[in-house]
Amino acid sequence: MTTTSESRVPKLRVEDLEVTFDVGRGRKLHAVDGVSFHVDEGETLGLVGESGSGKSTTGMAVLRLAEPTSGRVYLGDTEVTGLRSRQLRPLRKRMQIVFQDPYSSLDPSMTIGQQLDEPLKVHTSLSKAERRARVDEALDTVKLSRRYTSRYPNEFSGGQRQRIAIARAMILDPELVVCDEPVSALDVSTQSQIVNLLLGIQEQSRTSFLFIAHDLAVVRLVSARTAVMYLGQLVETGPSARVYDAPAHPYTAALNSAIPIPDPDRQRTRDRIVLGGDQPSPLTPPSGCRFRTRCPFAMEVCAEEAPPQYPIDGGGYAACHLHTHGPQLRGASVLPLIHGDHLTTPLVSR
Amino acid sequence: MTTASKQAPLLQVEDLTVQFPTPDGLITVVDRVSFTLDANRVLCIVGESGSGKSVTALSLVGLVQSRGGRISAGSVRFAGEELVGRAEKSLNTVRGRDIGFIFQEPMSSLNPAFTVGDQIAEVVRRHRKASRRHAWARAVEMLDRVGIASAAQRAKDYPHHFSGGMRQRVMIALALACDPKLLIADEPTTALDVTIQARTLELLKTLQREQDMGVLFITHDLGVVADIADDVVVMYASQVVEQAPVRELFRRPQHPYTAGLLAAMPQSALENNTPLVGIPGVVPQPHRLPSGCRFHPRCAHAQPGRCTTDPIQLRLLDRGLVRCVRAEELRDPSAAQAEPAPIEGVTAQ
Ligand SMILES: Nc1ncnc2c1ncn2[C@@H]1O[C@H](COP(=O)(O)OP(=O)(O)OP(=O)(O)O)[C@@H](O)[C@H]1O
Ligand SMILES: Nc1ncnc2c1ncn2[C@@H]1O[C@H](COP(=O)(O)OP(=O)(O)OP(=O)(O)O)[C@@H](O)[C@H]1O
Ligand code: SF4
Ligand code: SF4
Ligand SMILES: [Mg+2]
Ligand SMILES: [Mg+2]
């Protein structure tokens, strides 16, 4: 960075992260393959992509809950990837995670009060009374009654447990919270409560969030910026409104058009990209662009060269040859291609 | 088939009631549910987790008994013929041949020990009395229809060789192999990624039109309903709270719960550029149902007495059915806006 302002240093920096799993018989699975991004202080970055694209592994690697094979992760000035395991402990205070499954992430044998008190006991020197006050405060933040401290997780509904998990993640006032599909397991009425709760917390705290979800609509609501992941790589990033309204990568456009609009007339008449093909195995990703086996716009070059990150009008980048080859979009949205008649093969179903 | 089947609706469910014995006593998880599905139509049942959608579907084809449940009242007529009370053997014939079923738990209907081709062929042989060779040919044809590439080859693969989305299509092939007149699909796309879901829905719509099937489609996602339904039944706490043709339901939801579900969808907030509106509280458990309107502890329009004392009846209103005493008043937006906060003791959980 060449800017002078210190505050411009992002809270989280991930550079060229790779996570490889050994899956036996000498085979390696590249779950995360060269991913770079940053999250500013107080900012929420949404990370979307379909099942198996490597979202959770990315989140876990940031926290060193999965071991990165290569690449660097920085929290502020601390290089997380350089720390030995016993140096990780102070870091736990600064980074937290909320998981999808509120049932398994809480300890069934501990009361809510004990679970919220535990991190305070381990990481702070607060007195018992002070800790008690912090627990009450945390429950207030997630809009749960202070009386719940003596109850056990099994007495709570899925949404309430997710509130408790959020309270526990926030109680040490962390610098970064990774939320791994925190609302995916919830019903829509409960999901909306939790989304609104997270929006409230974002406004009041300086905490940065990495918000992982497969639901682009939820991500757009809670994240200022969005990164789209496909088969271990980021294919597009940018301000959420831009990514949503003017996607510059065909996969993002397909994801968008696959979210049904709750209006029968519009849903049934809109242009949609229905992707053919199946998700390729992450063990044998396609050459060149990994999306090419399902991409309606795939060109010859797509099989030969991995597409470079091309800057997009309105912010962010897309890794797609369409910006430099074929229609040469040069940073514009792919939507006109989908609506238009530039291509000979039928792409969209009505 | 009797002659009555010519005029009778494809599926007519009346006052269907299903109970389960539990440590908390007998619970009613499907409470006098009625609806009619005609041939070549798609009826969606929508509701949140635990509202009774799956139990409703399972009970239609005699599959709740084995799960410990009991149909304690009501009638299910398929093409005019009563299914409730029929012997397991005769139900077994109807299932698979005339009624295809896609289960919510995908692996429960595919046997990991047999190839997918064998499994489909077996169903065809059993129900259609086809020869081994014809049954296999039919299996390959069905796999091809649902978009499995090189179907003749893939038919020889085992279920675990397929991705989640492909397995779901195999299940569709299995359910439709005998050309059923009715398909019951319980959350057939819920476990799938959105792009695969979109494709699977397209496939189901195409097959439904080609085979003139009636489809009973169960989902918790109103977006999917908007995509596929002709008619919609909304369930809440074991009961039908609203029923309407799909356009009416979305244009003007008559029940506050339906309206709440719509407003709670992130897509709604994005489309209308409004804040996301949650529904406070949680779905009640079957053994702890509120008095009066079962939705009243969560309803912004609840009135003490009127909404909280006597059970609310499902009644005809315009082109649909609604279970709300205030449905007419609430249409007037000024009346709806001037509402006080939810009544006493109710907070967001
Ligand atoms: N411990 C592990 N050993 C081997 N492979 C793994 C392991 N964890 C994850 N994977 C594989 O890595 C890839 C990425 O998985 P990951 O869980 O990060 O995906 P995801 O995007 O979070 O998916 P989902 O939306 O289903 O949660 C997948 O192919 C997965 O099977
Ligand atoms: N075998 C059983 N024994 C006791 N109760 C049961 C049984 N099966 C279902 N129930 C109860 O019946 C109610 C309705 O369940 P059902 O599975 O029909 O819900 P659903 O609407 O399909 O929900 P989901 O969206 O989670 O699939 C629930 O309260 C459930 O706990
Ligand atoms: S690089 Fe080629 S295959 Fe990949 S998304 Fe762009 S057009 Fe499609
Ligand atoms: S009957 Fe009363 S409480 Fe129930 S939905 Fe209607 S207004 Fe709300
Ligand atoms: Mg994950
Ligand atoms: Mg169900």
Coordinates of N, CA and C in Angstrom, one line a residue, chain B residues 109-263:
Chain B
S109 N -34.9 -43.5 -0.1 CA -35.6 -44.2 -1.1 C -34.6 -44.8 -2.1
L110 N -33.4 -44.6 -2.0 CA -32.4 -45.3 -2.9 C -31.6 -46.3 -2.0
N111 N -31.5 -47.5 -2.6 CA -30.8 -48.5 -1.8 C -29.3 -48.5 -2.3
P112 N -28.4 -48.3 -1.3 CA -27.0 -48.1 -1.7 C -26.4 -49.4 -2.3
A113 N -27.1 -50.6 -2.1 CA -26.5 -51.8 -2.5 C -26.9 -52.2 -3.9
F114 N -27.8 -51.5 -4.6 CA -28.2 -51.8 -6.0 C -27.9 -50.7 -6.9
T115 N -27.6 -51.0 -8.2 CA -27.4 -50.0 -9.1 C -28.7 -49.2 -9.3
V116 N -28.6 -47.9 -9.8 CA -29.8 -47.1 -9.9 C -30.7 -47.7 -11.1
G117 N -30.0 -48.3 -12.1 CA -30.8 -48.9 -13.1 C -31.6 -50.1 -12.6
D118 N -31.0 -50.9 -11.8 CA -31.7 -52.1 -11.2 C -32.9 -51.6 -10.4
Q119 N -32.7 -50.6 -9.6 CA -33.7 -50.1 -8.7 C -34.9 -49.6 -9.5
I120 N -34.7 -48.9 -10.6 CA -35.8 -48.3 -11.4 C -36.5 -49.5 -12.1
A121 N -35.7 -50.4 -12.7 CA -36.2 -51.5 -13.4 C -37.1 -52.4 -12.5
E122 N -36.6 -52.6 -11.3 CA -37.4 -53.4 -10.3 C -38.8 -52.9 -10.1
V123 N -38.9 -51.6 -9.9 CA -40.2 -50.9 -9.7 C -41.1 -51.1 -11.0
V124 N -40.5 -51.0 -12.1 CA -41.2 -51.1 -13.4 C -41.7 -52.6 -13.5
R125 N -40.9 -53.5 -13.2 CA -41.2 -54.9 -13.3 C -42.4 -55.3 -12.3
R126 N -42.3 -54.8 -11.1 CA -43.3 -55.1 -10.1 C -44.6 -54.5 -10.5
H127 N -44.6 -53.3 -10.9 CA -45.9 -52.6 -11.1 C -46.5 -52.7 -12.5
R128 N -45.6 -52.9 -13.5 CA -46.1 -52.9 -14.8 C -46.0 -54.3 -15.5
K129 N -45.5 -55.3 -14.7 CA -45.4 -56.6 -15.1 C -44.6 -56.7 -16.4
A130 N -43.6 -55.8 -16.5 CA -42.8 -55.8 -17.7 C -41.7 -56.9 -17.6
S131 N -41.2 -57.2 -18.8 CA -40.1 -58.2 -18.8 C -38.8 -57.5 -18.3
R132 N -37.8 -58.3 -17.9 CA -36.6 -57.8 -17.4 C -36.0 -56.8 -18.4
R133 N -36.0 -57.2 -19.7 CA -35.4 -56.4 -20.7 C -36.1 -55.0 -20.9
H134 N -37.4 -55.1 -21.0 CA -38.2 -53.9 -21.1 C -38.1 -53.0 -19.9
A135 N -38.0 -53.6 -18.7 CA -37.9 -52.8 -17.5 C -36.6 -52.0 -17.5
W136 N -35.5 -52.8 -17.9 CA -34.2 -52.1 -18.0 C -34.2 -51.0 -19.0
A137 N -34.8 -51.2 -20.2 CA -34.9 -50.2 -21.2 C -35.6 -49.0 -20.7
R138 N -36.7 -49.2 -19.9 CA -37.4 -48.1 -19.3 C -36.6 -47.3 -18.3
A139 N -35.8 -48.1 -17.6 CA -34.9 -47.4 -16.6 C -34.0 -46.4 -17.3
V140 N -33.4 -46.9 -18.3 CA -32.4 -46.1 -19.1 C -33.1 -44.9 -19.7
E141 N -34.3 -45.2 -20.2 CA -35.1 -44.1 -20.9 C -35.4 -43.0 -19.8
M142 N -35.8 -43.4 -18.6 CA -36.1 -42.4 -17.6 C -34.9 -41.7 -17.1
L143 N -33.8 -42.3 -17.0 CA -32.5 -41.6 -16.6 C -32.2 -40.6 -17.6
D144 N -32.4 -41.0 -18.9 CA -32.1 -40.0 -20.0 C -33.1 -38.8 -19.9
R145 N -34.3 -39.1 -19.7 CA -35.3 -38.1 -19.6 C -35.0 -37.0 -18.5
V146 N -34.4 -37.5 -17.4 CA -34.1 -36.6 -16.3 C -32.7 -35.9 -16.5
G147 N -32.1 -36.2 -17.6 CA -30.9 -35.4 -18.0 C -29.6 -36.0 -17.4
I148 N -29.6 -37.4 -17.2 CA -28.4 -38.0 -16.8 C -27.7 -38.4 -18.1
A149 N -26.5 -37.8 -18.3 CA -25.7 -38.0 -19.6 C -25.3 -39.5 -19.6
S150 N -25.1 -40.0 -20.8 CA -24.8 -41.5 -21.1 C -25.6 -42.4 -20.1
A151 N -26.9 -42.3 -20.2 CA -27.8 -43.0 -19.3 C -27.6 -44.5 -19.3
A152 N -27.3 -45.0 -20.5 CA -27.2 -46.5 -20.6 C -26.0 -47.0 -19.7
Q153 N -24.9 -46.2 -19.7 CA -23.8 -46.5 -18.9 C -24.0 -46.2 -17.4
R154 N -24.6 -45.0 -17.2 CA -24.7 -44.6 -15.8 C -25.7 -45.4 -15.0
A155 N -26.7 -46.1 -15.7 CA -27.7 -47.0 -15.1 C -27.0 -48.1 -14.3
K156 N -25.7 -48.4 -14.7 CA -25.0 -49.5 -14.0 C -24.3 -49.0 -12.8
D157 N -24.4 -47.7 -12.5 CA -23.7 -47.2 -11.3 C -24.5 -47.2 -10.1
Y158 N -23.8 -47.2 -8.9 CA -24.5 -47.2 -7.6 C -24.8 -45.8 -7.2
P159 N -25.8 -45.6 -6.3 CA -26.2 -44.2 -5.9 C -25.0 -43.4 -5.4
H160 N -24.0 -44.0 -4.7 CA -23.0 -43.1 -4.2 C -22.1 -42.6 -5.3
H161 N -22.2 -43.1 -6.5 CA -21.4 -42.6 -7.6 C -22.0 -41.3 -8.2
F162 N -23.1 -40.9 -7.7 CA -23.8 -39.7 -8.2 C -23.7 -38.5 -7.2
S163 N -23.6 -37.3 -7.8 CA -23.7 -36.1 -6.9 C -25.1 -35.9 -6.4
G164 N -25.2 -35.0 -5.4 CA -26.5 -34.8 -4.7 C -27.6 -34.4 -5.7
G165 N -27.2 -33.5 -6.7 CA -28.2 -33.1 -7.7 C -28.6 -34.2 -8.6
M166 N -27.6 -35.0 -9.0 CA -27.9 -36.1 -9.9 C -28.8 -37.2 -9.2
R167 N -28.5 -37.4 -7.9 CA -29.2 -38.4 -7.1 C -30.7 -38.0 -7.0
Q168 N -30.9 -36.6 -6.9 CA -32.3 -36.1 -6.8 C -33.0 -36.4 -8.2
R169 N -32.2 -36.3 -9.3 CA -32.9 -36.6 -10.6 C -33.1 -38.1 -10.7
V170 N -32.2 -38.9 -10.2 CA -32.5 -40.4 -10.2 C -33.8 -40.7 -9.4
M171 N -34.0 -40.0 -8.3 CA -35.2 -40.2 -7.5 C -36.4 -39.8 -8.3
I172 N -36.3 -38.7 -9.1 CA -37.4 -38.3 -9.9 C -37.7 -39.4 -11.0
A173 N -36.6 -39.9 -11.6 CA -36.8 -41.0 -12.6 C -37.5 -42.2 -11.9
L174 N -37.1 -42.5 -10.7 CA -37.7 -43.6 -10.0 C -39.2 -43.4 -9.8
A175 N -39.5 -42.2 -9.3 CA -40.9 -41.9 -9.0 C -41.8 -41.8 -10.2
L176 N -41.2 -41.5 -11.3 CA -42.0 -41.3 -12.5 C -41.9 -42.5 -13.5
A177 N -41.2 -43.5 -13.1 CA -40.9 -44.6 -14.1 C -42.2 -45.4 -14.5
C178 N -43.2 -45.4 -13.7 CA -44.4 -46.1 -14.0 C -45.5 -45.2 -14.5
D179 N -45.1 -44.0 -15.0 CA -46.1 -43.0 -15.5 C -47.2 -42.8 -14.5
P180 N -46.9 -42.4 -13.3 CA -48.0 -42.2 -12.3 C -48.9 -41.0 -12.7
K181 N -50.1 -41.1 -12.2 CA -51.1 -40.0 -12.5 C -50.9 -38.9 -11.5
L182 N -50.3 -39.3 -10.3 CA -50.1 -38.3 -9.2 C -48.6 -38.4 -8.7
L183 N -48.0 -37.3 -8.6 CA -46.6 -37.3 -8.0 C -46.7 -36.5 -6.7
I184 N -46.2 -37.1 -5.7 CA -46.1 -36.4 -4.4 C -44.6 -36.1 -4.2
A185 N -44.2 -34.9 -4.1 CA -42.8 -34.5 -4.0 C -42.6 -33.7 -2.7
D186 N -41.9 -34.3 -1.7 CA -41.7 -33.7 -0.4 C -40.4 -33.0 -0.4
E187 N -40.4 -31.7 -0.6 CA -39.1 -30.9 -0.6 C -38.1 -31.5 -1.5
P188 N -38.4 -31.7 -2.8 CA -37.5 -32.4 -3.7 C -36.3 -31.6 -4.0
T189 N -36.3 -30.3 -3.8 CA -35.1 -29.5 -4.2 C -34.5 -28.8 -3.0
T190 N -35.0 -29.0 -1.8 CA -34.5 -28.2 -0.7 C -33.0 -28.4 -0.4
A191 N -32.5 -29.6 -0.5 CA -31.1 -29.9 -0.2 C -30.2 -29.5 -1.3
L192 N -30.7 -29.0 -2.4 CA -29.9 -28.7 -3.6 C -29.4 -27.3 -3.6
D193 N -28.3 -27.1 -4.3 CA -27.8 -25.7 -4.5 C -28.8 -25.0 -5.5
V194 N -28.9 -23.7 -5.4 CA -29.9 -23.0 -6.1 C -29.8 -23.2 -7.6
T195 N -28.6 -23.3 -8.2 CA -28.6 -23.5 -9.6 C -29.1 -24.9 -10.0
I196 N -28.8 -25.9 -9.2 CA -29.3 -27.2 -9.4 C -30.8 -27.3 -9.1
Q197 N -31.2 -26.5 -8.1 CA -32.7 -26.5 -7.8 C -33.4 -25.9 -9.0
A198 N -32.9 -24.8 -9.6 CA -33.6 -24.2 -10.7 C -33.7 -25.2 -11.9
R199 N -32.7 -26.0 -12.1 CA -32.7 -26.9 -13.2 C -33.7 -28.1 -12.9
T200 N -33.7 -28.5 -11.6 CA -34.6 -29.6 -11.2 C -36.1 -29.2 -11.3
L201 N -36.3 -27.9 -11.0 CA -37.7 -27.4 -11.1 C -38.2 -27.4 -12.5
E202 N -37.3 -26.9 -13.4 CA -37.6 -26.9 -14.8 C -37.9 -28.3 -15.3
L203 N -37.1 -29.3 -14.9 CA -37.3 -30.7 -15.3 C -38.7 -31.2 -14.8
L204 N -39.0 -30.9 -13.5 CA -40.3 -31.3 -13.0 C -41.5 -30.7 -13.7
K205 N -41.3 -29.4 -14.1 CA -42.4 -28.8 -14.8 C -42.6 -29.4 -16.2
T206 N -41.5 -29.7 -16.8 CA -41.6 -30.3 -18.2 C -42.2 -31.7 -18.1
L207 N -41.8 -32.5 -17.1 CA -42.3 -33.8 -17.0 C -43.8 -33.8 -16.6
Q208 N -44.1 -32.8 -15.8 CA -45.5 -32.7 -15.4 C -46.4 -32.4 -16.6
R209 N -46.0 -31.6 -17.4 CA -46.8 -31.2 -18.6 C -46.8 -32.4 -19.6
E210 N -45.7 -33.0 -19.8 CA -45.6 -34.2 -20.7 C -46.5 -35.3 -20.3
Q211 N -46.5 -35.6 -19.0 CA -47.2 -36.8 -18.5 C -48.6 -36.5 -18.0
D212 N -49.0 -35.2 -18.1 CA -50.3 -34.8 -17.6 C -50.5 -35.2 -16.1
M213 N -49.5 -35.1 -15.4 CA -49.6 -35.5 -14.0 C -50.2 -34.4 -13.1
G214 N -50.8 -34.9 -12.0 CA -51.1 -33.9 -10.9 C -49.9 -34.0 -10.0
V215 N -49.5 -32.9 -9.5 CA -48.3 -32.9 -8.6 C -48.7 -32.2 -7.3
L216 N -48.4 -32.9 -6.2 CA -48.5 -32.3 -4.9 C -47.1 -32.0 -4.4
F217 N -46.8 -30.7 -4.3 CA -45.4 -30.3 -4.2 C -45.3 -29.6 -2.8
I218 N -44.4 -30.2 -2.0 CA -44.2 -29.7 -0.6 C -42.9 -28.9 -0.5
T219 N -43.0 -27.7 0.1 CA -41.8 -26.9 0.2 C -42.0 -25.9 1.4
H220 N -40.9 -25.3 1.9 CA -41.0 -24.2 2.8 C -40.7 -22.9 2.2
D221 N -40.4 -22.9 0.9 CA -39.9 -21.8 0.2 C -40.9 -21.1 -0.7
L222 N -41.4 -20.0 -0.4 CA -42.4 -19.3 -1.2 C -41.9 -18.9 -2.6
G223 N -40.6 -18.8 -2.7 CA -40.0 -18.5 -4.0 C -40.3 -19.7 -4.9
V224 N -40.1 -20.9 -4.5 CA -40.3 -22.1 -5.2 C -41.8 -22.2 -5.6
V225 N -42.6 -21.8 -4.6 CA -44.1 -21.8 -4.9 C -44.4 -20.9 -6.0
A226 N -43.8 -19.7 -6.0 CA -44.1 -18.7 -7.1 C -43.7 -19.3 -8.4
D227 N -42.7 -20.2 -8.4 CA -42.2 -20.7 -9.7 C -43.1 -21.9 -10.2
I228 N -43.7 -22.7 -9.3 CA -44.2 -23.9 -9.8 C -45.7 -24.1 -9.6
A229 N -46.3 -23.5 -8.6 CA -47.6 -23.8 -8.2 C -48.8 -23.3 -9.1
D230 N -49.9 -24.0 -9.1 CA -51.1 -23.4 -9.6 C -52.0 -23.0 -8.4
D231 N -52.0 -23.8 -7.4 CA -52.7 -23.6 -6.2 C -51.9 -23.8 -5.0
V232 N -52.2 -23.1 -3.9 CA -51.3 -23.1 -2.7 C -52.1 -23.3 -1.5
V233 N -51.6 -24.2 -0.6 CA -52.1 -24.4 0.7 C -51.1 -24.0 1.7
V234 N -51.4 -23.1 2.6 CA -50.4 -22.6 3.6 C -50.8 -23.3 4.9
M235 N -49.8 -24.0 5.5 CA -50.0 -24.7 6.8 C -49.3 -24.0 7.9
Y236 N -50.0 -23.9 9.1 CA -49.3 -23.4 10.3 C -49.8 -24.2 11.4
A237 N -48.9 -24.7 12.2 CA -49.2 -25.5 13.4 C -50.3 -26.5 13.1
S238 N -50.1 -27.4 12.2 CA -50.9 -28.5 11.8 C -52.2 -28.2 11.1
Q239 N -52.5 -26.9 10.9 CA -53.7 -26.6 10.2 C -53.5 -25.9 8.9
V240 N -54.5 -25.9 8.0 CA -54.5 -25.1 6.8 C -54.9 -23.7 7.3
V241 N -54.1 -22.6 7.1 CA -54.5 -21.3 7.4 C -55.0 -20.5 6.2
E242 N -54.5 -20.9 5.1 CA -54.9 -20.2 3.9 C -54.8 -21.1 2.7
Q243 N -55.7 -20.9 1.7 CA -55.6 -21.7 0.5 C -56.1 -20.7 -0.6
A244 N -55.3 -20.7 -1.7 CA -55.7 -19.8 -2.8 C -55.0 -20.1 -4.1
P245 N -55.5 -19.7 -5.2 CA -54.7 -19.8 -6.5 C -53.5 -19.0 -6.3
V246 N -52.4 -19.4 -7.0 CA -51.1 -18.9 -6.7 C -51.0 -17.4 -6.9
R247 N -51.6 -16.8 -8.0 CA -51.5 -15.4 -8.2 C -52.2 -14.6 -7.1
E248 N -53.4 -15.1 -6.7 CA -54.1 -14.4 -5.6 C -53.3 -14.4 -4.4
L249 N -52.7 -15.5 -4.1 CA -52.0 -15.6 -2.8 C -50.9 -14.6 -2.7
F250 N -50.1 -14.5 -3.8 CA -49.0 -13.6 -3.8 C -49.4 -12.1 -3.9
R251 N -50.5 -11.9 -4.7 CA -50.9 -10.5 -4.9 C -51.6 -10.0 -3.6
R252 N -52.4 -10.8 -3.0 CA -53.1 -10.4 -1.8 C -53.2 -11.5 -0.8
P253 N -52.1 -11.7 0.0 CA -52.3 -12.7 1.0 C -53.3 -12.3 2.0
Q254 N -54.2 -13.2 2.3 CA -55.4 -12.9 3.2 C -55.1 -13.2 4.7
H255 N -54.1 -14.1 4.9 CA -53.8 -14.4 6.3 C -52.5 -13.7 6.7
P256 N -52.5 -13.1 7.9 CA -51.3 -12.4 8.4 C -50.1 -13.2 8.4
Y257 N -50.2 -14.6 8.6 CA -49.0 -15.4 8.6 C -48.5 -15.5 7.2
T258 N -49.3 -15.7 6.2 CA -48.8 -15.7 4.8 C -48.2 -14.4 4.4
A259 N -48.8 -13.3 4.8 CA -48.2 -12.0 4.5 C -46.9 -11.8 5.3
G260 N -46.8 -12.4 6.5 CA -45.5 -12.3 7.3 C -44.4 -13.1 6.6
L261 N -44.8 -14.3 6.1 CA -43.8 -15.2 5.5 C -43.2 -14.5 4.2
L262 N -44.1 -13.8 3.5 CA -43.7 -13.1 2.3 C -42.7 -11.9 2.7
A263 N -43.1 -11.2 3.7 CA -42.3 -10.0 4.1 C -41.0 -10.5 4.7

